[in-house]
Amino acid sequence: SAVISQKPSRDICQRGTSLTIQCQVDSQVTMMFWYRQQPGQSLTLIATANQGSEATYESGFVIDKFPISRPNLTFSTLTVSNMSPEDSSIYLCSVAWDRGIYEQYFGPGTRLTVT
Amino acid sequence: AQSVSQHNHHVILSEAASLELGCNYSYGGTVNLFWYVQYPGQHLQLLLKYFSGDPLVKGIKGFEAEFIKSKFSFNLRKPSVQWSDTAEYFCAVSNNAGNNRKLIWGLGTSLAVNP
């Protein structure tokens, strides 16, 4: 398994601003993912963060709105840009390996409220 | 497209009652199956997983799940629940194609156990 931390744990932001969320893992991992979990709903995958290259986005999510960086095998950031109240959600980072261990491990999440 | 359905959205039980949460998926190929749990105020944790072999898998805290391939089901069970099992339970599926490790999630089941 891995120990995953996220910063900030929560934030309240104004409409039109941007917030960058950090995800740090205590060991090297192959894959890092970013999810959104809206109140009372399930998890929705935003993108897969690829080390050294552009993230792979899921349908309905675009790089201009959710730019992602992954400079190394233990760290990634997700930026929520030009925020609106509809972006209020919990944002989760998860990690996985490409062999032997198939499950994903999750960080504690970042609770974002946009006013 | 792949999908996961969890039949029970809200379940209320008394302590010592038996639990069964339904999970069905739609995908014709080989799958990896997971149950995750999210206790109040905590992050998502892996409860149990199935990759291959014995279709009856045992997880933490006395939970088990049975994979029935013919029914595309992976139901979660516990013979006697405790108040501490109050949580949100998510079923998730990934296919075995390639190394993408992407998970498809059910909507979750909120379990409340009354003492």
XYZ file of N, CA and C in Angstrom:
690
model
N 0.841 -1.188 0.000
C 0.000 0.000 0.000
C 0.879 1.241 0.000
N 0.239 2.413 0.123
C 0.970 3.669 0.115
C 0.252 4.659 1.017
N 1.033 5.602 1.527
C 0.441 6.683 2.317
C 0.325 7.896 1.401
N -0.880 8.398 1.279
C -1.158 9.473 0.338
C -1.668 10.681 1.108
N -1.090 11.824 0.842
C -1.560 13.050 1.485
C -2.010 14.039 0.426
N -2.966 14.856 0.794
C -3.465 15.887 -0.099
C -3.483 17.223 0.627
N -3.157 18.267 -0.123
C -3.236 19.623 0.410
C -3.944 20.516 -0.588
N -4.798 21.419 -0.180
C -5.324 21.535 1.181
C -6.372 20.462 1.458
N -6.733 20.306 2.708
C -7.785 19.342 3.039
C -9.161 19.913 2.708
N -9.274 21.217 2.799
C -10.505 21.889 2.407
C -10.208 23.357 2.105
N -11.097 23.940 1.314
C -10.942 25.361 0.999
C -12.284 25.925 0.562
N -12.428 27.189 0.799
C -13.597 27.928 0.316
C -13.065 28.992 -0.623
N -13.534 28.973 -1.856
C -12.991 29.859 -2.879
C -14.099 30.663 -3.526
N -13.692 31.782 -4.077
C -14.661 32.629 -4.765
C -14.773 32.226 -6.224
N -15.927 32.461 -6.750
C -16.196 32.224 -8.169
C -15.163 32.927 -9.032
N -14.670 32.269 -10.053
C -13.735 32.865 -11.001
C -12.277 32.679 -10.644
N -11.998 32.208 -9.446
C -10.601 31.983 -9.050
C -10.200 30.542 -9.355
N -8.945 30.235 -9.077
C -8.423 28.883 -9.319
C -7.801 28.331 -8.043
N -7.829 27.030 -7.912
C -7.235 26.357 -6.755
C -6.395 25.189 -7.244
N -5.196 25.065 -6.709
C -4.342 23.926 -7.033
C -4.281 22.979 -5.845
N -4.572 21.717 -6.112
C -4.578 20.677 -5.096
C -3.352 19.797 -5.312
N -2.658 19.502 -4.222
C -1.455 18.693 -4.311
C -1.707 17.286 -3.787
N -1.071 16.331 -4.404
C -1.135 14.939 -3.965
C 0.281 14.399 -3.858
N 0.637 13.933 -2.665
C 1.982 13.429 -2.398
C 1.893 11.992 -1.914
N 2.721 11.115 -2.469
C 2.740 9.709 -2.086
C 4.089 9.399 -1.463
N 4.081 8.471 -0.501
C 5.328 8.183 0.222
C 6.221 7.179 -0.495
N 5.794 6.699 -1.668
C 6.616 5.784 -2.441
C 6.303 5.986 -3.921
N 7.186 5.506 -4.766
C 6.961 5.681 -6.197
C 5.803 4.809 -6.666
N 4.947 5.384 -7.454
C 3.800 4.664 -7.993
C 3.776 4.828 -9.499
N 3.139 3.865 -10.158
C 3.071 3.923 -11.608
C 2.001 4.894 -12.072
N 0.843 4.799 -11.451
C -0.298 5.568 -11.927
C -0.853 6.457 -10.830
N -1.290 7.626 -11.227
C -1.995 8.526 -10.320
C -3.256 9.000 -11.030
N -4.328 9.055 -10.268
C -5.620 9.428 -10.824
C -6.202 10.581 -10.020
N -7.060 11.343 -10.675
C -7.832 12.386 -9.996
C -9.314 12.135 -10.216
N -10.047 12.162 -9.100
C -11.484 11.922 -9.123
C -12.222 13.132 -8.534
N -13.506 13.187 -8.868
C -14.396 14.138 -8.231
C -15.538 13.346 -7.614
N -15.902 13.727 -6.402
C -17.021 13.076 -5.720
C -17.963 14.171 -5.261
N -19.052 14.328 -5.977
C -20.009 15.368 -5.625
C -20.951 14.852 -4.553
N -21.535 15.763 -3.778
C -22.342 15.350 -2.623
C -23.389 14.308 -2.985
N -23.387 13.211 -2.259
C -24.384 12.169 -2.463
C -24.209 11.364 -3.725
N -23.094 11.540 -4.398
C -22.891 10.823 -5.652
C -21.636 9.954 -5.592
N -21.449 9.204 -6.649
C -20.298 8.322 -6.700
C -19.068 9.068 -7.204
N -18.007 8.324 -7.386
C -16.765 8.921 -7.863
C -16.776 9.010 -9.386
N -16.279 10.113 -9.881
C -16.141 10.306 -11.314
C -14.677 10.571 -11.616
N -14.117 9.784 -12.507
C -12.711 9.959 -12.867
C -12.555 11.199 -13.740
N -11.679 12.095 -13.323
C -11.389 13.290 -14.116
C -10.308 12.965 -15.143
N -9.195 12.421 -14.658
C -8.075 12.158 -15.559
C -7.066 11.249 -14.890
N -6.227 10.669 -15.726
C -5.061 9.912 -15.292
C -3.849 10.820 -15.465
N -3.102 11.010 -14.390
C -1.915 11.865 -14.449
C -0.734 11.029 -14.912
N -0.125 11.412 -16.004
C 0.985 10.670 -16.588
C 2.291 11.381 -16.283
N 3.252 10.632 -15.806
C 4.529 11.230 -15.450
C 5.278 11.645 -16.711
N 5.601 12.907 -16.790
C 6.394 13.413 -17.892
C 5.633 13.684 -19.175
N 4.329 13.526 -19.151
C 3.544 13.824 -20.353
C 2.167 14.337 -19.949
N 1.399 14.725 -20.944
C 0.088 15.303 -20.665
C -0.859 14.274 -20.055
N -1.721 14.739 -19.185
C -2.692 13.847 -18.556
C -3.700 13.337 -19.578
N -4.296 12.214 -19.268
C -5.337 11.631 -20.116
C -6.687 11.930 -19.478
N -7.493 12.728 -20.144
C -8.752 13.194 -19.575
C -9.922 12.314 -19.994
N -10.875 12.196 -19.100
C -12.106 11.463 -19.395
C -13.089 12.389 -20.103
N -14.060 11.761 -20.710
C -15.073 12.528 -21.419
C -15.753 13.521 -20.482
N -15.859 14.748 -20.926
C -16.498 15.782 -20.128
C -15.531 16.625 -19.323
N -14.277 16.274 -19.332
C -13.259 17.032 -18.598
C -12.178 17.481 -19.575
N -11.755 18.737 -19.461
C -10.776 19.280 -20.399
C -9.606 19.897 -19.651
N -8.485 19.967 -20.362
C -7.252 20.428 -19.746
C -7.335 21.889 -19.329
N -8.048 22.704 -20.075
C -8.129 24.121 -19.732
C -8.814 24.342 -18.390
N -9.745 23.482 -18.070
C -10.496 23.606 -16.823
C -9.779 22.903 -15.670
N -9.167 21.771 -15.961
C -8.524 20.945 -14.930
C -7.083 20.608 -15.330
N -6.219 21.579 -15.414
C -4.829 21.243 -15.740
C -4.193 20.397 -14.644
N -3.415 19.425 -15.086
C -2.795 18.459 -14.175
C -1.311 18.401 -14.468
N -0.530 18.327 -13.422
C 0.906 18.101 -13.590
C 1.315 16.861 -12.827
N 2.355 16.217 -13.334
C 2.937 15.086 -12.609
C 4.435 15.078 -12.919
N 5.187 15.838 -12.163
C 6.609 15.980 -12.474
C 7.461 14.759 -12.120
N 6.984 13.913 -11.220
C 7.755 12.724 -10.849
C 6.803 11.609 -10.419
N 7.363 10.522 -9.892
C 6.550 9.337 -9.588
C 5.886 9.383 -8.218
N 6.021 10.483 -7.496
C 5.413 10.566 -6.168
C 4.529 11.791 -5.969
N 4.357 12.614 -6.989
C 3.683 13.897 -6.788
C 2.861 14.273 -8.009
N 1.690 14.873 -7.736
C 0.845 15.376 -8.808
C 0.022 16.545 -8.286
N -0.354 17.429 -9.187
C -1.264 18.509 -8.827
C -2.427 18.553 -9.790
N -3.570 18.964 -9.258
C -4.769 19.220 -10.046
C -5.181 20.663 -9.771
N -5.388 21.432 -10.821
C -5.879 22.791 -10.678
C -7.319 22.853 -11.159
N -8.165 23.442 -10.358
C -9.540 23.705 -10.768
C -9.584 25.178 -11.144
N -9.792 25.454 -12.430
C -9.650 26.813 -12.949
C -10.994 27.492 -13.114
N -10.959 28.814 -12.990
C -12.150 29.627 -13.231
C -13.370 28.982 -12.576
N -13.303 28.841 -11.291
C -14.291 28.040 -10.567
C -15.684 28.652 -10.550
N -16.658 27.772 -10.529
C -18.051 28.148 -10.357
C -18.628 27.284 -9.238
N -19.788 27.654 -8.711
C -20.367 26.841 -7.627
C -20.545 25.361 -7.999
N -20.696 25.073 -9.282
C -20.858 23.682 -9.723
C -19.591 22.867 -9.506
N -18.484 23.519 -9.286
C -17.229 22.818 -9.018
C -17.087 22.419 -7.553
N -18.023 22.838 -6.731
C -17.991 22.437 -5.313
C -18.097 20.922 -5.239
N -17.114 20.323 -4.600
C -17.036 18.865 -4.628
C -15.877 18.431 -3.733
N -15.738 17.129 -3.586
C -14.537 16.562 -2.993
C -13.673 16.046 -4.126
N -12.404 16.444 -4.118
C -11.470 15.996 -5.143
C -10.505 14.994 -4.512
N -10.399 13.848 -5.157
C -9.628 12.742 -4.612
C -8.486 12.367 -5.535
N -7.367 12.078 -4.914
C -6.223 11.535 -5.627
C -6.127 10.049 -5.299
N -5.820 9.245 -6.276
C -5.582 7.830 -5.999
C -4.348 7.369 -6.765
N -3.787 6.243 -6.318
C -2.581 5.715 -6.950
C -2.738 4.233 -7.212
N -1.962 3.735 -8.171
C -1.972 2.314 -8.492
C -0.626 1.956 -9.102
N -0.421 0.659 -9.221
C 0.793 0.146 -9.838
C 0.401 -0.638 -11.086
N 1.320 -0.819 -11.991
C 0.954 -1.464 -13.250
C 1.201 -2.961 -13.247
N 1.644 -3.506 -12.142
C 1.788 -4.955 -12.087
C 1.654 -5.423 -10.648
N 1.062 -6.605 -10.496
C 1.037 -7.241 -9.187
C -0.022 -6.750 -8.243
N -0.216 -5.467 -8.183
C -1.195 -4.880 -7.268
C -2.198 -4.127 -8.114
N -3.426 -4.562 -8.084
C -4.383 -4.038 -9.039
C -5.306 -2.982 -8.464
N -5.355 -2.896 -7.148
C -6.294 -1.954 -6.577
C -5.719 -0.545 -6.527
N -6.586 0.417 -6.321
C -6.179 1.798 -6.148
C -6.251 2.164 -4.666
N -5.351 3.032 -4.271
C -5.347 3.565 -2.912
C -5.615 5.052 -2.983
N -6.408 5.511 -2.022
C -6.924 6.868 -2.092
C -6.355 7.778 -1.021
N -6.225 9.033 -1.400
C -5.896 10.066 -0.437
C -7.133 10.488 0.333
N -6.953 11.390 1.294
C -8.069 11.810 2.154
C -9.040 12.756 1.475
N -8.662 13.305 0.339
C -9.571 14.192 -0.378
C -9.409 15.651 -0.005
N -9.851 16.504 -0.915
C -9.891 17.952 -0.703
C -11.323 18.403 -0.907
N -11.904 18.964 0.132
C -13.286 19.441 0.055
C -13.274 20.894 -0.395
N -13.820 21.126 -1.572
C -13.823 22.464 -2.163
C -15.236 23.030 -2.182
N -15.365 24.229 -1.670
C -16.639 24.949 -1.747
C -16.398 26.239 -2.500
N -17.206 26.463 -3.523
C -17.076 27.674 -4.339
C -18.293 28.557 -4.090
N -18.011 29.792 -3.684
C -19.131 30.710 -3.366
C -19.289 31.789 -4.439
N -21.137 0.454 -23.032
C -20.150 0.935 -22.058
C -20.310 0.165 -20.753
N -19.176 0.069 -20.032
C -19.231 -0.594 -18.738
C -20.052 0.224 -17.762
N -20.749 -0.472 -16.884
C -21.480 0.212 -15.821
C -21.554 -0.694 -14.608
N -21.759 -0.084 -13.460
C -21.898 -0.810 -12.208
C -23.156 -0.305 -11.521
N -23.990 -1.217 -11.083
C -25.195 -0.799 -10.379
C -25.244 -1.417 -8.992
N -25.538 -0.585 -8.041
C -25.731 -1.035 -6.673
C -27.210 -0.853 -6.356
N -27.840 -1.933 -5.935
C -29.298 -1.935 -5.878
C -29.852 -1.164 -4.696
N -29.112 -1.140 -3.625
C -29.598 -0.509 -2.405
C -28.882 0.806 -2.203
N -29.612 1.905 -2.163
C -28.971 3.196 -1.968
C -28.836 3.538 -0.488
N -29.860 3.150 0.274
C -29.828 3.416 1.714
C -30.312 2.161 2.427
N -29.521 1.715 3.383
C -29.882 0.529 4.158
C -29.765 0.877 5.639
N -30.788 0.503 6.381
C -30.783 0.717 7.836
C -30.964 -0.634 8.501
N -30.057 -0.982 9.376
C -30.112 -2.263 10.069
C -29.897 -2.060 11.554
N -30.322 -3.011 12.310
C -29.991 -3.051 13.730
C -28.744 -3.899 13.912
N -28.037 -3.639 14.985
C -26.836 -4.436 15.264
C -27.192 -5.921 15.314
N -26.272 -6.734 14.843
C -26.377 -8.196 14.792
C -27.191 -8.689 13.598
N -27.809 -7.787 12.873
C -28.532 -8.218 11.661
C -27.527 -8.604 10.589
N -28.000 -9.404 9.639
C -27.133 -9.790 8.530
C -27.248 -8.757 7.414
N -26.170 -8.634 6.659
C -26.097 -7.625 5.608
C -25.797 -8.296 4.281
N -26.481 -7.851 3.244
C -26.101 -8.196 1.882
C -26.350 -6.992 1.002
N -25.326 -6.493 0.365
C -25.424 -5.364 -0.560
C -25.166 -5.874 -1.964
N -26.092 -5.554 -2.854
C -25.985 -6.047 -4.204
C -25.121 -5.178 -5.100
N -24.400 -5.825 -6.014
C -23.595 -5.123 -7.010
C -23.622 -5.948 -8.289
N -24.038 -5.327 -9.369
C -24.008 -5.959 -10.690
C -23.239 -5.071 -11.658
N -22.572 -5.693 -12.592
C -21.800 -4.924 -13.551
C -22.123 -5.403 -14.961
N -21.823 -4.565 -15.899
C -22.031 -4.932 -17.290
C -20.689 -4.862 -17.996
N -20.130 -6.003 -18.265
C -18.896 -6.117 -19.061
C -18.691 -7.588 -19.346
N -18.465 -7.925 -20.574
C -18.405 -9.324 -20.955
C -17.060 -9.986 -20.768
N -16.025 -9.224 -20.520
C -14.689 -9.800 -20.431
C -14.279 -10.094 -19.001
N -13.002 -10.336 -18.841
C -12.454 -10.613 -17.514
C -12.375 -9.321 -16.713
N -12.796 -9.396 -15.469
C -12.861 -8.185 -14.647
C -12.147 -8.372 -13.316
N -11.760 -7.266 -12.761
C -11.322 -7.189 -11.371
C -12.427 -6.479 -10.601
N -12.751 -6.968 -9.424
C -13.895 -6.463 -8.679
C -13.464 -6.007 -7.297
N -14.062 -4.923 -6.843
C -13.646 -4.319 -5.578
C -14.871 -3.829 -4.796
N -14.738 -3.883 -3.499
C -15.615 -3.142 -2.611
C -14.744 -2.200 -1.783
N -15.128 -0.935 -1.787
C -14.474 0.072 -0.968
C -15.458 0.568 0.082
N -14.915 1.030 1.196
C -15.749 1.560 2.266
C -15.242 2.953 2.651
N -16.172 3.821 2.967
C -15.819 5.169 3.414
C -16.552 5.434 4.715
N -15.835 5.331 5.824
C -16.417 5.625 7.128
C -16.573 7.130 7.282
N -17.495 7.562 8.113
C -17.735 9.007 8.263
C -16.459 9.765 8.579
N -16.164 10.760 7.765
C -14.997 11.596 7.992
C -13.673 10.971 7.608
N -13.705 9.785 7.021
C -12.455 9.127 6.643
C -12.367 8.945 5.129
N -11.175 8.550 4.676
C -11.008 8.379 3.245
C -11.414 6.978 2.804
N -11.537 6.812 1.527
C -11.900 5.519 0.959
C -10.861 4.460 1.292
N -11.360 3.298 1.711
C -10.460 2.189 2.029
C -10.929 0.958 1.280
N -9.982 0.144 0.883
C -10.316 -1.099 0.217
C -10.825 -2.105 1.240
N -12.000 -2.655 0.963
C -12.613 -3.636 1.858
C -12.234 -5.051 1.436
N -12.371 -5.325 0.148
C -11.949 -6.599 -0.407
C -11.878 -6.502 -1.920
N -11.291 -7.546 -2.518
C -11.053 -7.513 -3.962
C -11.093 -8.933 -4.516
N -11.455 -9.021 -5.786
C -11.419 -10.300 -6.484
C -10.689 -10.101 -7.812
N -9.693 -10.985 -8.054
C -9.017 -10.971 -9.346
C -9.214 -12.294 -10.065
N -9.050 -13.392 -9.344
C -9.182 -14.717 -9.952
C -9.245 -15.730 -8.817
N -9.511 -16.991 -9.181
C -9.493 -18.049 -8.189
C -10.819 -18.210 -7.472
N -10.752 -18.519 -6.203
C -11.939 -18.767 -5.392
C -12.891 -17.578 -5.489
N -14.133 -17.803 -5.954
C -15.048 -16.678 -6.124
C -15.563 -16.097 -4.816
N -15.332 -16.780 -3.727
C -15.721 -16.256 -2.422
C -14.486 -15.629 -1.787
N -14.518 -14.329 -1.647
C -13.351 -13.636 -1.108
C -13.687 -13.028 0.250
N -12.709 -13.058 1.107
C -12.889 -12.506 2.449
C -12.060 -11.239 2.581
N -12.675 -10.246 3.230
C -11.979 -8.992 3.420
C -11.793 -8.673 4.880
N -11.572 -7.398 5.127
C -11.352 -6.972 6.499
C -12.668 -6.885 7.249
N -12.584 -6.913 8.562
C -13.715 -6.680 9.463
C -14.874 -7.644 9.248
N -14.576 -8.856 8.816
C -15.607 -9.883 8.713
C -16.457 -9.836 7.464
N -16.119 -8.961 6.526
C -16.862 -8.876 5.276
C -16.402 -9.952 4.296
N -17.305 -10.360 3.451
C -16.982 -11.267 2.358
C -17.832 -10.895 1.155
N -17.400 -11.358 -0.004
C -18.172 -11.112 -1.222
C -18.033 -12.319 -2.121
N -19.082 -12.572 -2.885
C -19.075 -13.712 -3.795
C -19.235 -13.234 -5.224
N -18.318 -13.670 -6.062
C -18.359 -13.353 -7.483
C -19.138 -14.464 -8.180
N -20.244 -14.105 -8.804
C -21.021 -15.059 -9.586
C -20.964 -14.590 -11.031
N -20.119 -15.242 -11.812
C -19.855 -14.778 -13.168
C -21.104 -14.805 -14.028
N -21.902 -15.862 -13.873
C -23.098 -16.012 -14.711
C -24.119 -14.919 -14.445
N -24.059 -14.331 -13.273
C -24.999 -13.276 -12.911
C -24.355 -11.895 -12.961
N -23.103 -11.811 -13.332
C -22.369 -10.539 -13.351
C -22.541 -9.820 -12.012
N -22.398 -10.580 -10.943
C -22.650 -9.986 -9.631
C -21.466 -10.178 -8.699
N -21.392 -9.291 -7.730
C -20.328 -9.324 -6.723
C -20.926 -8.736 -5.446
N -21.767 -9.497 -4.797
C -22.501 -8.999 -3.642
C -21.663 -9.068 -2.369
N -21.823 -8.076 -1.562
C -21.093 -7.961 -0.294
C -21.957 -8.487 0.836
N -21.340 -9.241 1.752
C -22.102 -9.811 2.856
C -21.340 -9.688 4.167
N -22.125 -9.641 5.226
C -21.561 -9.753 6.575
C -22.644 -10.372 7.444
N -22.337 -11.445 8.152
C -23.377 -12.171 8.895
C -23.961 -11.389 10.056
N -23.167 -10.496 10.668
C -23.654 -9.780 11.842
C -22.998 -8.395 11.878
N -23.781 -7.368 11.594
C -23.194 -6.023 11.509
C -23.073 -5.390 12.883
N -22.165 -4.438 12.962
C -21.951 -3.667 14.183
C -22.188 -2.197 13.895
N -22.416 -1.444 14.957
C -22.628 -0.012 14.799
C -21.466 0.634 14.031
N -20.262 0.120 14.246
C -19.082 0.684 13.600
C -19.033 0.411 12.089
N -19.950 -0.394 11.590
C -20.015 -0.631 10.140
C -20.789 0.464 9.421
N -21.333 1.403 10.149
C -22.015 2.531 9.532
C -21.045 3.264 8.621
N -21.385 3.328 7.340
C -20.453 3.869 6.349
C -21.124 3.887 4.990
N -20.384 4.409 4.026
C -20.783 4.361 2.613
C -19.970 3.251 1.950
N -20.652 2.394 1.193
C -19.999 1.255 0.549
C -20.102 1.400 -0.956
N -18.960 1.254 -1.619
C -18.906 1.403 -3.075
C -18.388 0.127 -3.717
N -19.070 -0.289 -4.754
C -18.617 -1.383 -5.597
C -17.924 -0.784 -6.814
N -16.820 -1.378 -7.243
C -16.091 -0.858 -8.400
C -15.558 -2.020 -9.227
N -15.438 -1.782 -10.513
C -15.017 -2.810 -11.456
C -13.974 -2.235 -12.390
N -12.953 -3.010 -12.686
C -12.043 -2.646 -13.765
C -11.872 -3.851 -14.668
N -11.697 -3.590 -15.951
C -11.486 -4.721 -16.837
C -10.008 -5.070 -16.879
N -9.724 -6.250 -17.353
C -8.355 -6.734 -17.337
C -7.571 -6.384 -18.589
N -8.143 -5.527 -19.414
C -7.487 -5.185 -20.664
C -6.410 -4.143 -20.426
N -5.193 -4.484 -20.744
C -4.107 -3.540 -20.603
C -3.803 -3.210 -19.153
N -3.127 -2.121 -18.948
C -2.698 -1.740 -17.611
C -3.342 -0.444 -17.142
N -4.477 -0.061 -17.693
C -4.971 1.267 -17.355
C -5.536 1.382 -15.956
N -5.964 0.245 -15.397
C -6.435 0.234 -14.010
C -7.598 1.185 -13.753
N -8.295 1.618 -14.759
C -9.416 2.515 -14.542
C -10.558 1.773 -13.875
N -11.172 2.425 -12.914
C -12.281 1.831 -12.176
C -13.601 2.465 -12.593
N -14.606 1.632 -12.733
C -15.978 2.093 -12.933
C -16.686 1.888 -11.600
N -17.372 2.929 -11.111
C -17.909 2.909 -9.762
C -19.430 2.827 -9.760
N -19.948 2.115 -8.768
C -21.376 2.194 -8.492
C -21.674 3.476 -7.736
N -22.954 3.747 -7.556
C -23.369 4.985 -6.902
C -23.199 4.954 -5.394
N -22.943 3.785 -4.850
C -22.725 3.680 -3.412
C -23.981 3.309 -2.654
N -23.772 2.692 -1.508
C -24.863 2.352 -0.590
C -24.525 2.915 0.776
N -25.439 3.700 1.296
C -25.246 4.260 2.625
C -25.844 3.297 3.644
N -25.016 2.783 4.519
C -25.461 1.838 5.550
C -25.456 2.528 6.908
N -26.581 2.476 7.582
C -26.677 2.979 8.953
C -27.041 1.807 9.847
N -26.227 1.572 10.862
C -26.486 0.486 11.802
C -26.869 1.104 13.140
N -28.055 0.770 13.575
C -28.542 1.301 14.854
C -28.112 0.405 16.002
N -27.601 1.013 17.081
C -27.124 0.201 18.208
C -28.279 -0.449 18.968
